[in-house]
Coordinates of C-alpha atoms and ligand atoms in Angstrom, one line a residue:
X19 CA 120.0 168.1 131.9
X20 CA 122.9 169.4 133.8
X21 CA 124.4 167.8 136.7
X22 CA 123.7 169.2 139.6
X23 CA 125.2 169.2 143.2
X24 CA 123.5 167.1 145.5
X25 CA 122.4 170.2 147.8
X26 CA 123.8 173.2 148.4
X27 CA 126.5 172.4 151.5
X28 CA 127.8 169.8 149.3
X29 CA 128.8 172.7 146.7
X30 CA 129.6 175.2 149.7
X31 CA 132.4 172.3 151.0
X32 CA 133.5 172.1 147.2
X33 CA 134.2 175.7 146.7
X34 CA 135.6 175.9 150.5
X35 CA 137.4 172.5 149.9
X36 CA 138.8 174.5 146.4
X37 CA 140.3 177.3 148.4
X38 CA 141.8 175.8 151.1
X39 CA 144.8 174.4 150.0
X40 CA 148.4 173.6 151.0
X41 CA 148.7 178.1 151.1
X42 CA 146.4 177.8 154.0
X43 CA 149.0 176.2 155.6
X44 CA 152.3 177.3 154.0
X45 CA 151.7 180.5 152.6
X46 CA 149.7 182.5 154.9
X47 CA 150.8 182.0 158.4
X48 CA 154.4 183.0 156.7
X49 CA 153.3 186.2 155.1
X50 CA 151.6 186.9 158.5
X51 CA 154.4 187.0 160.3
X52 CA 156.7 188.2 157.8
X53 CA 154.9 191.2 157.0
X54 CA 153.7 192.9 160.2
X55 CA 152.4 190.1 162.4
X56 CA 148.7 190.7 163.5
X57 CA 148.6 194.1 161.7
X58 CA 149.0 192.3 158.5
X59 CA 145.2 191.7 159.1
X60 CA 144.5 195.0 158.4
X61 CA 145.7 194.6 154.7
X62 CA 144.5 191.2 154.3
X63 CA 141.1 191.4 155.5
X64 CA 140.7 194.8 153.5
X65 CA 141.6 192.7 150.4
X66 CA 139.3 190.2 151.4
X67 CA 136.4 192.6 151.4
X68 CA 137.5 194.7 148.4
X69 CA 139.3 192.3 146.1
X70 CA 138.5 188.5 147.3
X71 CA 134.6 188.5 148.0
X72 CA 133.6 190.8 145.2
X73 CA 135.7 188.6 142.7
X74 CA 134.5 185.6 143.7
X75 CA 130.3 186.2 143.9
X76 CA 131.2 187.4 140.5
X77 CA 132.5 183.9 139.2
X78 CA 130.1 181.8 141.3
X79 CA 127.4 184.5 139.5
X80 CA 128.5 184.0 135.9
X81 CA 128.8 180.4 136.3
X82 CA 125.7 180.1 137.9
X83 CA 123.3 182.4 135.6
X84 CA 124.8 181.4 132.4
X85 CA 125.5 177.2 133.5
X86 CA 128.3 177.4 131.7
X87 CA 132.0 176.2 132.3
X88 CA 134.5 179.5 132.1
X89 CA 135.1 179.1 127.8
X90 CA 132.0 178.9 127.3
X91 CA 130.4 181.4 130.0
X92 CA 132.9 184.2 128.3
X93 CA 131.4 182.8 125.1
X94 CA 128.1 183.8 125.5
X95 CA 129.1 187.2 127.1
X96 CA 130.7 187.7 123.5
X97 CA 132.5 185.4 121.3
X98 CA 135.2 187.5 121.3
X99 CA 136.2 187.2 125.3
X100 CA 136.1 183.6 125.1
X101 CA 139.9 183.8 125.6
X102 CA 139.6 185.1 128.8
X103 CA 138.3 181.8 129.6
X104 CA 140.8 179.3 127.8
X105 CA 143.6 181.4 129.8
X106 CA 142.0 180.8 132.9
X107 CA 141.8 177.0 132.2
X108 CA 145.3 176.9 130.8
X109 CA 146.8 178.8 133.7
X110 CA 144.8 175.6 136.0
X111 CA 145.9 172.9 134.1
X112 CA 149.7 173.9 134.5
X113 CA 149.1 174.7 138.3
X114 CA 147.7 171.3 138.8
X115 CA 150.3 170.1 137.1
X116 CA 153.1 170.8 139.6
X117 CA 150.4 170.9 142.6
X118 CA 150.1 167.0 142.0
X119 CA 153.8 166.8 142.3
X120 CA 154.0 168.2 145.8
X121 CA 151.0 165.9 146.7
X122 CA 153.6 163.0 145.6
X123 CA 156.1 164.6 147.7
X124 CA 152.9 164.2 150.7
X125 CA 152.7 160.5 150.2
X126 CA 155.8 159.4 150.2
X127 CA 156.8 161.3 153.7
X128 CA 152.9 159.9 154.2
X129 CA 154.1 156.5 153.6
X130 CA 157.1 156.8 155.4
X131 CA 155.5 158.3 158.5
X132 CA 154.6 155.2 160.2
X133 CA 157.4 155.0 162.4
X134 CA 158.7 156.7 165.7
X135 CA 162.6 156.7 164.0
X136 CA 161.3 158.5 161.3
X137 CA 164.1 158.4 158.5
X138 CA 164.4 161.8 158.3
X139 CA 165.1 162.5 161.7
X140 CA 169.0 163.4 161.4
X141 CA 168.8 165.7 158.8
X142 CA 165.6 166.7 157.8
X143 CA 167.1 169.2 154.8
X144 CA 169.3 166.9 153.4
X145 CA 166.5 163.9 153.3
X146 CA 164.3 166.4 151.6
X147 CA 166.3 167.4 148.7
X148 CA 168.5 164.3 148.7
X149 CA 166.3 161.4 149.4
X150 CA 163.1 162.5 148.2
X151 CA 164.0 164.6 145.5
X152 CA 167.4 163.7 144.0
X153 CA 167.7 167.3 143.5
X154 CA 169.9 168.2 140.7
X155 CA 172.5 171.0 140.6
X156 CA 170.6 173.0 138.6
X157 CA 167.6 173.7 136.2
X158 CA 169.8 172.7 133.5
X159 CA 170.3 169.5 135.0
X160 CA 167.3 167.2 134.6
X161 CA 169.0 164.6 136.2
X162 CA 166.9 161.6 135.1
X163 CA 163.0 160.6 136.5
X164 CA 163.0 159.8 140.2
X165 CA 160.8 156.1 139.9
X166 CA 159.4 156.9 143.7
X167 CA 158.3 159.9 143.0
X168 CA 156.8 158.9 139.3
X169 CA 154.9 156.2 141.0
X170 CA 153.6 158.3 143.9
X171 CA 152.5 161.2 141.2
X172 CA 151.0 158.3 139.3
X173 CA 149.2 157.1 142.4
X174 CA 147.8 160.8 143.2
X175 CA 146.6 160.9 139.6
X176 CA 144.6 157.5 140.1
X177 CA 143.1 159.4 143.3
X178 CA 142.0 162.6 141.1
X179 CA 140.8 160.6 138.6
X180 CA 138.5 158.6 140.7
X181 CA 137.7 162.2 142.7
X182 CA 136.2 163.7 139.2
X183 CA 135.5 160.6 137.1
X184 CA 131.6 160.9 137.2
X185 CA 132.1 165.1 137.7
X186 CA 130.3 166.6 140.6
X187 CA 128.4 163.2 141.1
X188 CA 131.7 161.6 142.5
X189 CA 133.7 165.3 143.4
X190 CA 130.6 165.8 145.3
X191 CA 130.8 162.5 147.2
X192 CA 134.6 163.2 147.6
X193 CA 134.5 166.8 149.5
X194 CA 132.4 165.6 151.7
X195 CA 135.2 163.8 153.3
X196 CA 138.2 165.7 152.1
X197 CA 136.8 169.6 153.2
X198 CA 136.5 168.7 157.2
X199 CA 138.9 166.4 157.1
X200 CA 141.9 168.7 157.5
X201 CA 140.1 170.9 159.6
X202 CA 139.5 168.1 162.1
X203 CA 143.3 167.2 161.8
X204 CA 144.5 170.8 162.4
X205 CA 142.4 170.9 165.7
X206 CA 144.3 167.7 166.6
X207 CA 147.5 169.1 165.7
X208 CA 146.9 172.4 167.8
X209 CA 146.0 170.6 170.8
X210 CA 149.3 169.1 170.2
X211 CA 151.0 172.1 169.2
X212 CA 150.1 174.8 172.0
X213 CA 150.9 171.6 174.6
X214 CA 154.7 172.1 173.8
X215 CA 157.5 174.1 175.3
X216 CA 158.4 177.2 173.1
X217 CA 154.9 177.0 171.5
X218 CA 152.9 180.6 173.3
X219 CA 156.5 182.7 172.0
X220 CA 156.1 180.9 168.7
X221 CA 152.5 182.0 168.4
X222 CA 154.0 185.6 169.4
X223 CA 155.8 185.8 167.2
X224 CA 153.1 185.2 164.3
X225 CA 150.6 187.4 166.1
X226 CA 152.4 190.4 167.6
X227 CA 151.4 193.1 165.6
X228 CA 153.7 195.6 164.3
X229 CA 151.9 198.7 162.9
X230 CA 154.3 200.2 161.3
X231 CA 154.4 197.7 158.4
X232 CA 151.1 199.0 157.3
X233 CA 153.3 202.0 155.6
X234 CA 155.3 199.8 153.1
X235 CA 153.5 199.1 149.9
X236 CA 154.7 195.7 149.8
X237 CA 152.5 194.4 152.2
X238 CA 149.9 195.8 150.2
X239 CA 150.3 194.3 147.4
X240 CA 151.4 190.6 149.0
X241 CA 147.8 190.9 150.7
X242 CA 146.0 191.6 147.5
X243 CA 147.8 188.3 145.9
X244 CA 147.6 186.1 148.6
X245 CA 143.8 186.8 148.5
X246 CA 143.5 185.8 144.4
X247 CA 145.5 182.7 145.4
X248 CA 143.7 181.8 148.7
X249 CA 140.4 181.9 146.9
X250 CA 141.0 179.7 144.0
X251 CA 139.9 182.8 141.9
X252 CA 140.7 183.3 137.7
X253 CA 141.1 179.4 137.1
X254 CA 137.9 178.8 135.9
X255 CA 137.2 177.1 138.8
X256 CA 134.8 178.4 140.8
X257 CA 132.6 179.5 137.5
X258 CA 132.8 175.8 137.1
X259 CA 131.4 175.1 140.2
X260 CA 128.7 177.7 140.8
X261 CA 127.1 176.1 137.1
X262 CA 126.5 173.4 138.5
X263 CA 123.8 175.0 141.1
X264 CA 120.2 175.9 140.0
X265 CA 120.5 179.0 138.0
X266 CA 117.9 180.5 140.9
X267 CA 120.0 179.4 143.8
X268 CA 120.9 181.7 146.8
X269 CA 124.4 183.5 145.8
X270 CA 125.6 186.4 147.9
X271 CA 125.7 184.1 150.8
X272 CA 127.3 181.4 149.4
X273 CA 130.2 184.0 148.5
X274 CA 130.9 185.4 152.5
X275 CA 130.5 181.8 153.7
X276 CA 133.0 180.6 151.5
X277 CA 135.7 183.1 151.7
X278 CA 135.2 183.5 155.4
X279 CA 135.8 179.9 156.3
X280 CA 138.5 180.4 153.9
X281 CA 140.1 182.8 155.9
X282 CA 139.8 181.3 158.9
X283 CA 141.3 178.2 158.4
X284 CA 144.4 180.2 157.3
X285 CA 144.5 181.8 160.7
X286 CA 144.0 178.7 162.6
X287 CA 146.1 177.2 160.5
X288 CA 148.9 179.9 161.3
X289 CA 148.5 178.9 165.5
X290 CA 149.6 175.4 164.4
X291 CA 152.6 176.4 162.6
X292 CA 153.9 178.5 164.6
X293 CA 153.3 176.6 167.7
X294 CA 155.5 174.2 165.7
X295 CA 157.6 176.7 165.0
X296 CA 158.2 178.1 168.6
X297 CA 159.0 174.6 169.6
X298 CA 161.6 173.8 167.3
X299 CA 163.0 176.9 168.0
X300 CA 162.6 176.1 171.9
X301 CA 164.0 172.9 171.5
X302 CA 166.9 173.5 169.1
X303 CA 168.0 176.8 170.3
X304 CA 167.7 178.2 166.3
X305 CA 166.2 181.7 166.1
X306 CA 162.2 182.0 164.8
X307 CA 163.5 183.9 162.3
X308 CA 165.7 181.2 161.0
X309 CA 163.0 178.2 161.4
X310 CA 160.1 180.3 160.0
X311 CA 160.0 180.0 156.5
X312 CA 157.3 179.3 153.7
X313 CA 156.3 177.0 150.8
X314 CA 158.4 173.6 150.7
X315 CA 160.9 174.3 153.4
X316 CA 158.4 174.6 155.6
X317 CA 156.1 171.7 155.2
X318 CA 158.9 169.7 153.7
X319 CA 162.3 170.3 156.4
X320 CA 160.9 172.4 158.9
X321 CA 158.1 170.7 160.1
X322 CA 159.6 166.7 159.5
X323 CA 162.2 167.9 161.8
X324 CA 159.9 169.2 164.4
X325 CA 157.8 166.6 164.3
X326 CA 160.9 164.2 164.4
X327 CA 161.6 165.3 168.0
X328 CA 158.2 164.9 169.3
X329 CA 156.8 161.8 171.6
X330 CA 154.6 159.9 169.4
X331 CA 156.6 161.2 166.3
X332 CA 155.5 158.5 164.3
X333 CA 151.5 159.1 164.8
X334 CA 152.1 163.2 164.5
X335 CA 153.8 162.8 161.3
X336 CA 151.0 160.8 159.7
X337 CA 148.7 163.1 160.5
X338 CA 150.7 165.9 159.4
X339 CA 151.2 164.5 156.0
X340 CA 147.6 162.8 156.0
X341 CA 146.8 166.7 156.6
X342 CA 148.7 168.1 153.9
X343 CA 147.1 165.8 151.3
X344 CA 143.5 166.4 152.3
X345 CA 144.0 169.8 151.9
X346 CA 145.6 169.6 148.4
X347 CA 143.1 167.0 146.9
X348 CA 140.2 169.0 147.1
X349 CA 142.0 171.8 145.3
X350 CA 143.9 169.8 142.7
X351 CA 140.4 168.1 141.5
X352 CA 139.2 171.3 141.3
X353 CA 141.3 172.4 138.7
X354 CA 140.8 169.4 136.9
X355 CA 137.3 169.8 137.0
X356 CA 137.5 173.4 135.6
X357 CA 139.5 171.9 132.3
X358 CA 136.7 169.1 132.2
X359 CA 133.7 171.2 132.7
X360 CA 134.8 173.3 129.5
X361 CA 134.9 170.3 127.4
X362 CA 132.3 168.2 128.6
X363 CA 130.2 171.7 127.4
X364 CA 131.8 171.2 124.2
X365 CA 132.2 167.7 123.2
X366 CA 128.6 166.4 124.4
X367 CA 128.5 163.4 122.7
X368 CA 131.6 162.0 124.8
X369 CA 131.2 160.5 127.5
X370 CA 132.7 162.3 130.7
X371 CA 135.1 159.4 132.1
X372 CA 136.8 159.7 129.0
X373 CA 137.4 163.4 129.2
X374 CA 138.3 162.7 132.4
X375 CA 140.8 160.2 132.0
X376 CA 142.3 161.8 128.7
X377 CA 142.7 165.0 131.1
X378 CA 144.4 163.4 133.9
X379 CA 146.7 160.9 131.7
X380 CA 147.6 164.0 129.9
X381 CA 148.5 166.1 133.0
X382 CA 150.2 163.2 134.4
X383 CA 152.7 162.6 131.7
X384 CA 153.7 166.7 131.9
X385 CA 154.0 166.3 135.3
X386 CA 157.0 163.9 134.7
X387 CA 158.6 166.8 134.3
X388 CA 158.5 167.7 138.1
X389 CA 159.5 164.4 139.6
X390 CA 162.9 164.7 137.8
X391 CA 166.0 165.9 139.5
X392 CA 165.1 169.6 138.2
X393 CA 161.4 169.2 139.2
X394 CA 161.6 171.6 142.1
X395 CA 162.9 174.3 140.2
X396 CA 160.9 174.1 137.1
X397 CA 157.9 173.8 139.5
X398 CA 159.0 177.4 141.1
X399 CA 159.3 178.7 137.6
X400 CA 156.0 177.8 136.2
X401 CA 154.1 178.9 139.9
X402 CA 156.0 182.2 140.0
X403 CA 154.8 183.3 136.5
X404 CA 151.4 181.6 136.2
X405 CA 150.2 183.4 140.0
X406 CA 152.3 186.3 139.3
X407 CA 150.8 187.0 135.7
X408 CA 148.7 185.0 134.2
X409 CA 145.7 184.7 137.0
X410 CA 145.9 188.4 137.6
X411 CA 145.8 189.2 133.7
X412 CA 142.8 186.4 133.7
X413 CA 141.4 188.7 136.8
X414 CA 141.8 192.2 135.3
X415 CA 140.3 190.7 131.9
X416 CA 137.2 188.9 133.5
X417 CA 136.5 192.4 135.5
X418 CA 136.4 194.2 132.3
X419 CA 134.9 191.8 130.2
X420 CA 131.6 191.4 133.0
X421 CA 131.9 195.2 134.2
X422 CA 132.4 197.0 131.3
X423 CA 130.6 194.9 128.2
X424 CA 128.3 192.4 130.4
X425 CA 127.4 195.1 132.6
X426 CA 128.0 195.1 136.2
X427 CA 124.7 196.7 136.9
X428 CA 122.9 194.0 134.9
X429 CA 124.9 191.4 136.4
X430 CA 124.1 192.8 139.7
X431 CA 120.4 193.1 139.5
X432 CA 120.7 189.4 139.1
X433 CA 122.5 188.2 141.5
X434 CA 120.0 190.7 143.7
X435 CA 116.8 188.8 142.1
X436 CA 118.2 185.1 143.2
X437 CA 120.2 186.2 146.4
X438 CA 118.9 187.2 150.3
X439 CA 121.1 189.2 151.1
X440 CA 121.1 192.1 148.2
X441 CA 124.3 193.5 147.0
X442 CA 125.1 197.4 147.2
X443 CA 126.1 199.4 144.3
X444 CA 129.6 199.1 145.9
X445 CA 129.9 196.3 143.9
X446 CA 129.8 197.8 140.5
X447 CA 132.7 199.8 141.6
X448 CA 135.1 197.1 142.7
X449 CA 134.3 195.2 140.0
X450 CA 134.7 198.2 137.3
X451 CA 137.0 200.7 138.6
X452 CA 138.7 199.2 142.1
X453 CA 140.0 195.4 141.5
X454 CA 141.4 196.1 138.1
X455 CA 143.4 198.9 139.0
X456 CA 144.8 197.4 142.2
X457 CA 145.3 194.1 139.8
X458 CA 147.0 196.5 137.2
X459 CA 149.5 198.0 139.8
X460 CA 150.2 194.8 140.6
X461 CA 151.3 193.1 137.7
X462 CA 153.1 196.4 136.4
X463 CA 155.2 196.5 139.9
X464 CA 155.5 192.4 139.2
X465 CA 157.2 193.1 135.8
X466 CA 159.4 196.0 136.7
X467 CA 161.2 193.4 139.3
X468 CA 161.3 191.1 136.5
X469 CA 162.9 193.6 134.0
X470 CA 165.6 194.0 136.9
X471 CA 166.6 190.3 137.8
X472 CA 166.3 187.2 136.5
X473 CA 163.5 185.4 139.1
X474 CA 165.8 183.1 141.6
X475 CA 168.5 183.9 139.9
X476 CA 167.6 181.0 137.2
X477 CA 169.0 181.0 133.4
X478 CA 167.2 183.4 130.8
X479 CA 166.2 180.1 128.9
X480 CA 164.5 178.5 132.4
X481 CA 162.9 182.3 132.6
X482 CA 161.9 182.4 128.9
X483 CA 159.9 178.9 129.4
X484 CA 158.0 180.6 132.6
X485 CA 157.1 183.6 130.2
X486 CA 155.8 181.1 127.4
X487 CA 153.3 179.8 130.3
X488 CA 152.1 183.2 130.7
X489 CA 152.4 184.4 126.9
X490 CA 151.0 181.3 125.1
X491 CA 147.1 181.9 126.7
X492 CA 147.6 185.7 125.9
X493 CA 148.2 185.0 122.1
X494 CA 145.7 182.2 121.9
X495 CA 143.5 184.8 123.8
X496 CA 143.9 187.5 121.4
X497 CA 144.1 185.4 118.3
X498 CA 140.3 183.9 120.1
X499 CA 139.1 188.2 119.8
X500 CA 140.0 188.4 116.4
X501 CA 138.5 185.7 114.8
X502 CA 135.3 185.3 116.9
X503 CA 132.6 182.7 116.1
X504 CA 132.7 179.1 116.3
X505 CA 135.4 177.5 117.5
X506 CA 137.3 175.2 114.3
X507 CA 138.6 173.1 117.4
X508 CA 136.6 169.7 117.6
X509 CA 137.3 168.5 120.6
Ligands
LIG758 N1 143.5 178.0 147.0 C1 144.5 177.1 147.0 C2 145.4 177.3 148.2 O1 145.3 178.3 148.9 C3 145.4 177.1 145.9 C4 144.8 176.7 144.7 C5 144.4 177.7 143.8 C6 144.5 175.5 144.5 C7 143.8 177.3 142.7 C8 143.9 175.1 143.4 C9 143.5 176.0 142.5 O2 146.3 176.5 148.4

């Protein structure tokens, strides 16, 4: 028998607890405000609708009618598109590679949080990149293994492992903590954000809509991405997920509730950062523009420092950081329980803590990689390809492998027979026509930036390793359609 979740809120928390993640917090409040303000809601909520909910009842629906993890779920579609599904599982397993490594970065500002001189307070940039991550001068400089770091990634590797050791028995367990957990601290931080000086201009700032943005493609196509990402979509995740529900279980609804909390965490998310925002900028006289930034440097310099010249700096900054690990354990195990679902399908006669563990040692021990002096910038390598091209390839290949040779009709007559509320024809047509074009566009604009600069400037040998992560799950992909049939691999 399959293991099931224990009802159906625990796997709604799961999948929500799966897509929101540390771009909730450092990803979309930036693109918000960087492309238009409040009228980047037009764009983004359009991609929800077109792109995000559309792909994603189509992954909880495969999962779900076939019970399958992703390789296998492809498999039974034809043994020729299993591929699709070992790229989608590859692409994971590197992104939760590096994700665990910013989740050491958490605990040890976690760790160090528990004071109201917090260390960092003097130079929050400098503490970042010197003290925490020995940075090196270059990707060409590996600079040695940083032991804090290596024992804090070890230590968020124990946590995953005990998160997915007994599969949804003990993930289930887990999100039931970890999914309102970080919504609960983000209501804490807001109250104390929108209490400080600077914080109502900050929040202008993020919400002021400019309208004219709307004309530049860009912001187009950075909606359509940050959708993919947000939703934890062409990992193999959620197919994962969804197989672990009763193959008859409600499904349409399951898909709005989960990318609609989705989304608005990010936008609540957004008032707290740029109420922190506003007051940093308030109280150090820099402009927005120069405080407001994304990924690391915000959760990393930005927001140590402002929380460094807070009252109560000490409690704020634990449950900043206490924050941004909630939100990334959920997510990590769920990529870990993609790459185990696949081979517990397979390898039936092993026992699943020992997938399990195999996984995570394994993932661990290439994660060294990213808590050397060069971590960070092999860590913006690998993200920039594998979100850039490899999950959109995985996308555009999963819409024509279920619209075009599954069927999206058949599919959808399915979902229709198990699900309340029915889905339109519509659906057919994103799924066939509409999300693989816009996907297409998007990779081919992606790889004519490419073609014109090296990304971040790095070394064609630093670039050539992010192109293997994207190239090696094509090859194994097409060399999976040529020889179809069982699988030689015994896992
Ligand atoms: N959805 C997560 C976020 O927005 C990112 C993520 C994607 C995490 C896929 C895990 C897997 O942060």
């Amino acid at each position: 028998m399959r293991a099931r979740w224990s009802s159906r809120t625990i796997f709604l928390f799961a999948a929500i607890g799966s897509a929101v993640g540390l771009g909730n917090i450092w990803r979309f409040p930036y693109m918000t405000y960087k492309y238009g303000g409040g009228a980047f809601l037009v764009p983004y909520l359009i991609a929800l609708f077109v792109l995000g909910i559309p792909l994603l009842i189509m992954e909880f629906a495969i999962g779900q009618k076939l019970q399958k993890g992703a390789i296998d779920a492809f498999k039974t579609v034809n043994a020729r598109l299993r591929g699709i599904g070992f790229a989608a599982i590859f692409s994971g397993f590197v992104v939760v590679v590096y994700y665990a490594a910013v989740m050491a970065w958490s605990l040890v500002y976690f760790l160090r949080s528990w004071t109201n001189n917090l260390p960092w307070a003097a130079d929050s940039k400098a503490y970042f990149f010197g003290e925490i991550l020995h940075i090196s001068e270059g990707v060409g400089h590996i600079g040695g293994i940083n032991w804090t770091l290596f024992f804090a990634l070890l230590a968020v590797w124990v946590m995953i492992y005990f998160c997915v050791w007994k599969g949804v028995k003990s993930a289930g367990k887990v999100v039931a903590i970890t999914m309102p957990l970080p919504i609960i601290l983000l209501v804490l931080l807001f109250i104390r954000g929108i209490t400080l000086p600077g914080a109502l201009t900050g929040i202008g700032y993020y919400l002021l809509p400019d309208f004219n943005a709307l004309f530049d493609a860009e912001i187009w196509l950075a909606a359509a991405s940050q959708i993919f990402f947000t939703l934890s979509l062409a990992f193999g995740i959620m197919v994962a997920y969804a197989s672990y529900n009763k193959p008859n279980q409600d499904l349409v609804k399951n898909g709005y509730i989960t990318a609609i909390t989705n989304s608005a965490i990010s936008l609540f998310a957004g008032f707290v950062v740029f109420a922190v925002i506003g007051y940093m900028s308030h109280t150090t006289g820099a402009a927005v523009a120069d405080v407001a930034v994304s990924g690391p440097g915000l959760a990393f310099v930005v927001f140590p420092q402002a929380l460094s010249l807070m009252p109560l700096a000490g409690l704020f900054s634990v449950l900043f950081f206490l924050t941004l690990l909630s939100l990334g354990i959920d997510s990590a195990f769920s990529l870990v329980e993609a790459v185990n679902t696949v081979i517990v399908d397979k390898a039936k006669n092993i026992a699943q803590k020992k997938i399990a563990a195999i996984v995570c040692l394994m993932a661990f021990v290439l994660g060294i990689l990213f808590v050397t002096g060069a971590g960070l910038y092999f860590l913006d390598i690998f993200d920039h390809f594998v979100t850039k091209f490899g999950l959109v390839l995985v996308g555009i290949f999963e819409c024509i492998a279920i619209g075009w040779i599954y069927g999206a009709e058949r599919l959808r007559k399915w979902i229709n027979s198990v699900s309340d509320w029915h889905l339109g024809s519509w659906w057919n047509l994103a799924i066939k026509w509409v999300i693989p074009i816009i996907l297409t566009v998007l990779v081919v604009i992606q790889f004519m930036a490419e073609m014109t600069e090296n990304y971040g400037g790095y070394p064609d040998w630093a670039i050539a390793l992010g192109w293997l992560s994207v190239i090696i799950p094509i090859l194994i992909g097409i060399i999976l359609a040529v020889k179809p049939g069982e699988t030689k691999v015994n896992i």
